[in-house]
PDB file of C-alpha atoms in Angstrom:
ATOM      1  CA  MET A   1       6.468   3.224  18.589  1.00  0.00           C
ATOM      2  CA  THR A   2       4.469   0.044  17.583  1.00  0.00           C
ATOM      3  CA  LYS A   3       6.588  -1.960  15.046  1.00  0.00           C
ATOM      4  CA  LEU A   4       5.920  -4.225  12.346  1.00  0.00           C
ATOM      5  CA  TYR A   5       8.083  -6.932  11.133  1.00  0.00           C
ATOM      6  CA  THR A   6       8.101  -8.061   7.609  1.00  0.00           C
ATOM      7  CA  LEU A   7       9.796  -9.746   5.049  1.00  0.00           C
ATOM      8  CA  PRO A   8       9.888  -9.489   1.651  1.00  0.00           C
ATOM      9  CA  GLY A   9       7.598 -11.209  -0.825  1.00  0.00           C
ATOM     10  CA  THR A  10       5.266 -12.170   2.122  1.00  0.00           C
ATOM     11  CA  CYS A  11       1.445 -11.157   2.475  1.00  0.00           C
ATOM     12  CA  ALA A  12       3.090  -8.995   5.605  1.00  0.00           C
ATOM     13  CA  LEU A  13       2.984  -6.291   2.687  1.00  0.00           C
ATOM     14  CA  ALA A  14      -0.886  -5.769   3.238  1.00  0.00           C
ATOM     15  CA  PRO A  15      -1.079  -4.289   6.831  1.00  0.00           C
ATOM     16  CA  ASN A  16       2.106  -2.450   5.867  1.00  0.00           C
ATOM     17  CA  ILE A  17       0.075  -1.151   2.900  1.00  0.00           C
ATOM     18  CA  ALA A  18      -2.620  -0.713   5.454  1.00  0.00           C
ATOM     19  CA  ALA A  19      -0.699   1.225   8.130  1.00  0.00           C
ATOM     20  CA  HIS A  20       0.333   3.712   5.204  1.00  0.00           C
ATOM     21  CA  TRP A  21      -2.930   4.625   4.001  1.00  0.00           C
ATOM     22  CA  LEU A  22      -4.003   5.372   7.815  1.00  0.00           C
ATOM     23  CA  ASN A  23      -0.941   7.006   8.570  1.00  0.00           C
ATOM     24  CA  ALA A  24      -0.321   5.026  11.364  1.00  0.00           C
ATOM     25  CA  PRO A  25       2.402   5.688  13.739  1.00  0.00           C
ATOM     26  CA  VAL A  26       4.180   2.087  12.784  1.00  0.00           C
ATOM     27  CA  GLU A  27       7.366   1.537  12.161  1.00  0.00           C
ATOM     28  CA  ILE A  28       8.118  -1.145   9.517  1.00  0.00           C
ATOM     29  CA  GLU A  29      10.925  -3.220  10.254  1.00  0.00           C
ATOM     30  CA  THR A  30      12.095  -5.643   7.202  1.00  0.00           C
ATOM     31  CA  LEU A  31      13.963  -8.555   8.208  1.00  0.00           C
ATOM     32  CA  GLU A  32      16.340 -10.321   5.857  1.00  0.00           C
ATOM     33  CA  ARG A  33      15.659 -14.026   4.611  1.00  0.00           C
ATOM     34  CA  GLY A  34      16.505 -16.245   7.512  1.00  0.00           C
ATOM     35  CA  GLN A  35      16.217 -13.919  10.545  1.00  0.00           C
ATOM     36  CA  GLN A  36      12.453 -14.991  11.112  1.00  0.00           C
ATOM     37  CA  LYS A  37      13.832 -17.865  12.527  1.00  0.00           C
ATOM     38  CA  GLU A  38      16.881 -16.736  14.463  1.00  0.00           C
ATOM     39  CA  ASP A  39      16.190 -16.879  18.345  1.00  0.00           C
ATOM     40  CA  TRP A  40      15.983 -13.058  19.302  1.00  0.00           C
ATOM     41  CA  TYR A  41      12.937 -13.137  16.654  1.00  0.00           C
ATOM     42  CA  LEU A  42      11.192 -16.450  17.611  1.00  0.00           C
ATOM     43  CA  GLU A  43      10.948 -15.133  21.266  1.00  0.00           C
ATOM     44  CA  ILE A  44       8.383 -12.083  19.340  1.00  0.00           C
ATOM     45  CA  ASN A  45       6.438 -15.022  17.350  1.00  0.00           C
ATOM     46  CA  PRO A  46       7.441 -18.696  17.924  1.00  0.00           C
ATOM     47  CA  LEU A  47       6.183 -19.731  14.944  1.00  0.00           C
ATOM     48  CA  GLY A  48       8.565 -17.855  12.890  1.00  0.00           C
ATOM     49  CA  GLN A  49       6.550 -16.003  10.576  1.00  0.00           C
ATOM     50  CA  VAL A  50       5.470 -12.636   9.578  1.00  0.00           C
ATOM     51  CA  PRO A  51       4.103 -10.210  10.261  1.00  0.00           C
ATOM     52  CA  ALA A  52       4.270  -9.371  13.941  1.00  0.00           C
ATOM     53  CA  LEU A  53       2.938  -6.258  14.970  1.00  0.00           C
ATOM     54  CA  VAL A  54       5.029  -5.505  18.226  1.00  0.00           C
ATOM     55  CA  PHE A  55       3.644  -2.485  20.976  1.00  0.00           C
ATOM     56  CA  ASP A  56       5.070  -0.424  23.147  1.00  0.00           C
ATOM     57  CA  ASP A  57       4.114  -2.565  26.149  1.00  0.00           C
ATOM     58  CA  GLY A  58       6.251  -5.356  24.249  1.00  0.00           C
ATOM     59  CA  ASP A  59       2.310  -6.995  23.430  1.00  0.00           C
ATOM     60  CA  VAL A  60       2.876  -9.007  20.632  1.00  0.00           C
ATOM     61  CA  MET A  61      -0.425  -9.283  17.367  1.00  0.00           C
ATOM     62  CA  THR A  62       0.543 -11.749  14.567  1.00  0.00           C
ATOM     63  CA  GLU A  63      -1.568 -12.452  11.426  1.00  0.00           C
ATOM     64  CA  ALA A  64      -2.518 -10.358   9.008  1.00  0.00           C
ATOM     65  CA  ALA A  65      -6.207  -9.693   8.510  1.00  0.00           C
ATOM     66  CA  ALA A  66      -5.986  -9.642  12.405  1.00  0.00           C
ATOM     67  CA  ILE A  67      -3.534  -6.637  12.392  1.00  0.00           C
ATOM     68  CA  MET A  68      -5.111  -4.812   9.647  1.00  0.00           C
ATOM     69  CA  THR A  69      -8.349  -4.962  11.484  1.00  0.00           C
ATOM     70  CA  TYR A  70      -6.818  -3.583  14.829  1.00  0.00           C
ATOM     71  CA  LEU A  71      -5.077  -0.791  12.737  1.00  0.00           C
ATOM     72  CA  GLY A  72      -8.612   0.649  11.126  1.00  0.00           C
ATOM     73  CA  ALA A  73     -10.401   0.682  14.392  1.00  0.00           C
ATOM     74  CA  GLU A  74      -7.202   2.232  16.528  1.00  0.00           C
ATOM     75  CA  TYR A  75      -6.520   4.666  13.465  1.00  0.00           C
ATOM     76  CA  GLY A  76      -9.606   4.775  11.045  1.00  0.00           C
ATOM     77  CA  THR A  77     -10.791   8.351   9.956  1.00  0.00           C
ATOM     78  CA  GLU A  78     -12.391   9.804   7.201  1.00  0.00           C
ATOM     79  CA  GLY A  79     -10.127   8.129   4.330  1.00  0.00           C
ATOM     80  CA  TYR A  80     -11.366   4.610   6.603  1.00  0.00           C
ATOM     81  CA  ALA A  81     -14.873   5.336   6.989  1.00  0.00           C
ATOM     82  CA  ARG A  82     -17.300   2.374   5.775  1.00  0.00           C
ATOM     83  CA  ASP A  83     -20.818   1.435   6.455  1.00  0.00           C
ATOM     84  CA  LYS A  84     -21.866  -1.902   8.189  1.00  0.00           C
ATOM     85  CA  ARG A  85     -22.341  -3.663   5.223  1.00  0.00           C
ATOM     86  CA  LEU A  86     -18.742  -3.025   3.933  1.00  0.00           C
ATOM     87  CA  GLY A  87     -17.283  -3.810   6.903  1.00  0.00           C
ATOM     88  CA  ARG A  88     -18.915  -7.108   6.463  1.00  0.00           C
ATOM     89  CA  CYS A  89     -17.921  -7.729   3.372  1.00  0.00           C
ATOM     90  CA  GLU A  90     -14.458  -6.714   3.637  1.00  0.00           C
ATOM     91  CA  ALA A  91     -13.877  -9.613   6.745  1.00  0.00           C
ATOM     92  CA  GLU A  92     -15.928 -12.117   4.029  1.00  0.00           C
ATOM     93  CA  ALA A  93     -13.418 -10.678   1.619  1.00  0.00           C
ATOM     94  CA  LEU A  94     -10.077 -11.012   4.459  1.00  0.00           C
ATOM     95  CA  SER A  95     -11.215 -14.452   5.554  1.00  0.00           C
ATOM     96  CA  TYR A  96     -11.635 -15.796   2.062  1.00  0.00           C
ATOM     97  CA  MET A  97      -8.414 -14.387   1.233  1.00  0.00           C
ATOM     98  CA  THR A  98      -6.334 -16.074   3.787  1.00  0.00           C
ATOM     99  CA  SER A  99      -8.221 -18.922   5.099  1.00  0.00           C
ATOM    100  CA  GLU A 100      -8.528 -20.522   1.367  1.00  0.00           C
ATOM    101  CA  VAL A 101      -6.379 -18.821  -0.997  1.00  0.00           C
ATOM    102  CA  HIS A 102      -3.314 -18.455   0.554  1.00  0.00           C
ATOM    103  CA  ALA A 103      -3.855 -21.176   2.634  1.00  0.00           C
ATOM    104  CA  ASP A 104      -4.227 -23.616  -0.757  1.00  0.00           C
ATOM    105  CA  TYR A 105      -0.497 -21.611  -2.114  1.00  0.00           C
ATOM    106  CA  ALA A 106       1.003 -24.042   0.452  1.00  0.00           C
ATOM    107  CA  GLY A 107       1.021 -26.875  -2.344  1.00  0.00           C
ATOM    108  CA  HIS A 108       3.256 -24.370  -3.922  1.00  0.00           C
ATOM    109  CA  PHE A 109       5.378 -22.848  -1.476  1.00  0.00           C
ATOM    110  CA  ALA A 110       5.785 -26.033   0.442  1.00  0.00           C
ATOM    111  CA  PRO A 111       4.409 -29.055  -0.822  1.00  0.00           C
ATOM    112  CA  GLY A 112       6.722 -31.156   1.600  1.00  0.00           C
ATOM    113  CA  SER A 113       3.867 -29.699   4.634  1.00  0.00           C
ATOM    114  CA  LEU A 114       1.183 -31.771   2.834  1.00  0.00           C
ATOM    115  CA  ILE A 115       3.417 -34.922   2.055  1.00  0.00           C
ATOM    116  CA  ALA A 116       6.852 -36.373   2.770  1.00  0.00           C
ATOM    117  CA  ASP A 117       7.266 -38.017  -0.354  1.00  0.00           C
ATOM    118  CA  GLU A 118       8.899 -36.207  -2.444  1.00  0.00           C
ATOM    119  CA  SER A 119       7.517 -38.479  -5.779  1.00  0.00           C
ATOM    120  CA  GLN A 120       4.067 -36.766  -4.968  1.00  0.00           C
ATOM    121  CA  HIS A 121       5.186 -33.101  -4.807  1.00  0.00           C
ATOM    122  CA  GLU A 122       4.621 -32.303  -8.441  1.00  0.00           C
ATOM    123  CA  ALA A 123       0.967 -34.047  -8.347  1.00  0.00           C
ATOM    124  CA  ILE A 124       0.447 -31.579  -5.096  1.00  0.00           C
ATOM    125  CA  LYS A 125       1.733 -28.702  -7.490  1.00  0.00           C
ATOM    126  CA  GLU A 126      -0.528 -29.650 -10.235  1.00  0.00           C
ATOM    127  CA  LYS A 127      -3.579 -29.987  -7.907  1.00  0.00           C
ATOM    128  CA  THR A 128      -3.103 -26.715  -6.646  1.00  0.00           C
ATOM    129  CA  TYR A 129      -2.730 -24.784  -9.253  1.00  0.00           C
ATOM    130  CA  GLU A 130      -5.859 -26.589 -10.697  1.00  0.00           C
ATOM    131  CA  LYS A 131      -7.360 -25.062  -7.462  1.00  0.00           C
ATOM    132  CA  LEU A 132      -5.847 -21.746  -7.624  1.00  0.00           C
ATOM    133  CA  ARG A 133      -7.111 -21.315 -10.996  1.00  0.00           C
ATOM    134  CA  GLY A 134     -10.346 -21.525  -9.560  1.00  0.00           C
ATOM    135  CA  HIS A 135     -10.017 -18.789  -6.955  1.00  0.00           C
ATOM    136  CA  TYR A 136      -8.402 -16.765  -9.374  1.00  0.00           C
ATOM    137  CA  GLN A 137     -10.993 -16.662 -11.125  1.00  0.00           C
ATOM    138  CA  ARG A 138     -13.873 -16.021  -8.492  1.00  0.00           C
ATOM    139  CA  LEU A 139     -11.656 -12.948  -7.502  1.00  0.00           C
ATOM    140  CA  ASN A 140     -11.942 -12.018 -10.857  1.00  0.00           C
ATOM    141  CA  ASP A 141     -15.574 -12.260 -11.478  1.00  0.00           C
ATOM    142  CA  ARG A 142     -15.946 -10.599  -8.147  1.00  0.00           C
ATOM    143  CA  MET A 143     -13.943  -7.517  -9.140  1.00  0.00           C
ATOM    144  CA  ALA A 144     -16.674  -4.609  -7.999  1.00  0.00           C
ATOM    145  CA  GLY A 145     -14.838  -2.400 -10.245  1.00  0.00           C
ATOM    146  CA  GLU A 146     -11.598   0.013  -9.290  1.00  0.00           C
ATOM    147  CA  PHE A 147     -11.602  -1.962  -6.032  1.00  0.00           C
ATOM    148  CA  TYR A 148     -12.522  -5.355  -5.113  1.00  0.00           C
ATOM    149  CA  LEU A 149     -15.644  -4.055  -2.612  1.00  0.00           C
ATOM    150  CA  SER A 150     -17.778  -1.025  -3.506  1.00  0.00           C
ATOM    151  CA  GLU A 151     -14.813   1.026  -2.051  1.00  0.00           C
ATOM    152  CA  ARG A 152     -11.382   0.648  -0.941  1.00  0.00           C
ATOM    153  CA  SER A 153     -11.076  -1.502   1.582  1.00  0.00           C
ATOM    154  CA  PHE A 154      -8.241  -3.670   3.354  1.00  0.00           C
ATOM    155  CA  ALA A 155      -8.945  -6.707   1.158  1.00  0.00           C
ATOM    156  CA  ASP A 156      -7.855  -4.281  -1.716  1.00  0.00           C
ATOM    157  CA  ALA A 157      -4.073  -4.752  -0.005  1.00  0.00           C
ATOM    158  CA  TYR A 158      -4.755  -8.464   0.744  1.00  0.00           C
ATOM    159  CA  LEU A 159      -5.644  -9.049  -2.878  1.00  0.00           C
ATOM    160  CA  TYR A 160      -2.465  -7.040  -3.811  1.00  0.00           C
ATOM    161  CA  VAL A 161      -0.243  -9.441  -2.437  1.00  0.00           C
ATOM    162  CA  ILE A 162      -2.361 -12.469  -4.378  1.00  0.00           C
ATOM    163  CA  THR A 163      -2.221 -11.091  -7.351  1.00  0.00           C
ATOM    164  CA  ARG A 164       1.582 -10.613  -6.943  1.00  0.00           C
ATOM    165  CA  TRP A 165       2.279 -14.529  -5.816  1.00  0.00           C
ATOM    166  CA  ILE A 166       0.322 -15.639  -9.079  1.00  0.00           C
ATOM    167  CA  GLU A 167       4.047 -14.918 -10.970  1.00  0.00           C
ATOM    168  CA  MET A 168       5.466 -17.236  -8.770  1.00  0.00           C
ATOM    169  CA  THR A 169       3.121 -20.003 -10.537  1.00  0.00           C
ATOM    170  CA  PRO A 170       2.651 -21.497 -14.114  1.00  0.00           C
ATOM    171  CA  LEU A 171      -0.855 -19.444 -14.105  1.00  0.00           C
ATOM    172  CA  SER A 172      -0.777 -15.901 -16.123  1.00  0.00           C
ATOM    173  CA  ILE A 173      -2.469 -12.787 -14.758  1.00  0.00           C
ATOM    174  CA  ASP A 174      -3.780 -12.588 -18.089  1.00  0.00           C
ATOM    175  CA  ASP A 175      -6.035 -14.813 -18.382  1.00  0.00           C
ATOM    176  CA  TYR A 176      -7.434 -12.619 -15.724  1.00  0.00           C
ATOM    177  CA  PRO A 177      -8.151  -8.868 -16.589  1.00  0.00           C
ATOM    178  CA  LYS A 178     -10.181  -7.181 -13.851  1.00  0.00           C
ATOM    179  CA  LEU A 179      -7.167  -8.872 -11.404  1.00  0.00           C
ATOM    180  CA  LYS A 180      -4.340  -7.495 -13.909  1.00  0.00           C
ATOM    181  CA  ALA A 181      -6.285  -3.722 -14.237  1.00  0.00           C
ATOM    182  CA  PHE A 182      -6.625  -4.077 -10.767  1.00  0.00           C
ATOM    183  CA  ARG A 183      -3.077  -4.742  -9.758  1.00  0.00           C
ATOM    184  CA  ALA A 184      -2.217  -2.107 -12.008  1.00  0.00           C
ATOM    185  CA  ARG A 185      -3.518   0.588 -10.284  1.00  0.00           C
ATOM    186  CA  MET A 186      -2.337  -0.510  -6.883  1.00  0.00           C
ATOM    187  CA  GLU A 187       1.399   0.194  -7.991  1.00  0.00           C
ATOM    188  CA  ARG A 188       0.040   3.530  -8.882  1.00  0.00           C
ATOM    189  CA  ASP A 189      -1.043   4.132  -5.244  1.00  0.00           C
ATOM    190  CA  GLU A 190       1.768   6.009  -3.425  1.00  0.00           C
ATOM    191  CA  SER A 191       0.907   4.179  -0.765  1.00  0.00           C
ATOM    192  CA  VAL A 192       1.685   1.035  -1.969  1.00  0.00           C
ATOM    193  CA  LYS A 193       5.028   2.243  -3.749  1.00  0.00           C
ATOM    194  CA  THR A 194       5.956   3.458  -0.198  1.00  0.00           C
ATOM    195  CA  ALA A 195       4.875  -0.414   1.605  1.00  0.00           C
ATOM    196  CA  LEU A 196       7.023  -1.772  -1.284  1.00  0.00           C
ATOM    197  CA  ALA A 197      10.086   0.223  -0.647  1.00  0.00           C
ATOM    198  CA  LYS A 198      10.015  -0.479   3.083  1.00  0.00           C
ATOM    199  CA  GLN A 199       9.444  -4.029   2.398  1.00  0.00           C
ATOM    200  CA  LYS A 200      12.359  -3.965  -0.312  1.00  0.00           C
ATOM    201  CA  MET A 201      10.337  -4.620  -3.078  1.00  0.00           C
ATOM    202  CA  GLU A 202       9.869  -4.070  -6.939  1.00  0.00           C
ATOM    203  CA  PRO A 203       6.290  -3.428  -8.288  1.00  0.00           C
ATOM    204  CA  VAL A 204       5.587  -5.977 -10.424  1.00  0.00           C
ATOM    205  CA  ALA A 205       5.844  -4.015 -13.716  1.00  0.00           C
ATOM    206  CA  ALA A 206       9.590  -3.757 -12.615  1.00  0.00           C
ATOM    207  CA  SER A 207      10.743  -6.593 -11.598  1.00  0.00           C
TER     208      SER A 207
END
């Protein structure tokens, strides 16, 4: 069976949720912290990162957005139907969330990856939080309603991850009421509950 490697707290939660939304025949394998750097896993993904989707024939796919796009194409049903416009909007939203918002979190998670001088790390973090405030405001303003787009899409799965990460920063979800309400709705979704349990994570409200 196809296997999805995940790690608690990471963006691998997004394709994990997507797989459950689609009832895709994917086994969820959650690593312990540090296992992603072990030799056996580096043979799967030399970058030592999750997610990684391993197929029965040994092929490997990485990158959360790519994995979700594959799962939608392979296992999409009426529950994943969308018109062409929604598909374009989903692709744009995922690209923004992964290449802009997620990328800017490097300044929070690993400022040393941006500059070695530790005396500059706090300044990097402050600049990072300034940029993240802009991202969260944009995401909040663009919420279409119950979902990020006009109906449920994989953008919601990734946005949920991002709304969880805010808790690790000085920022407050209370400043973004649409995102706060969205996160609460997501945590009532049975597939999200199952994905969290598989990835050894708790809803934010219970954290």
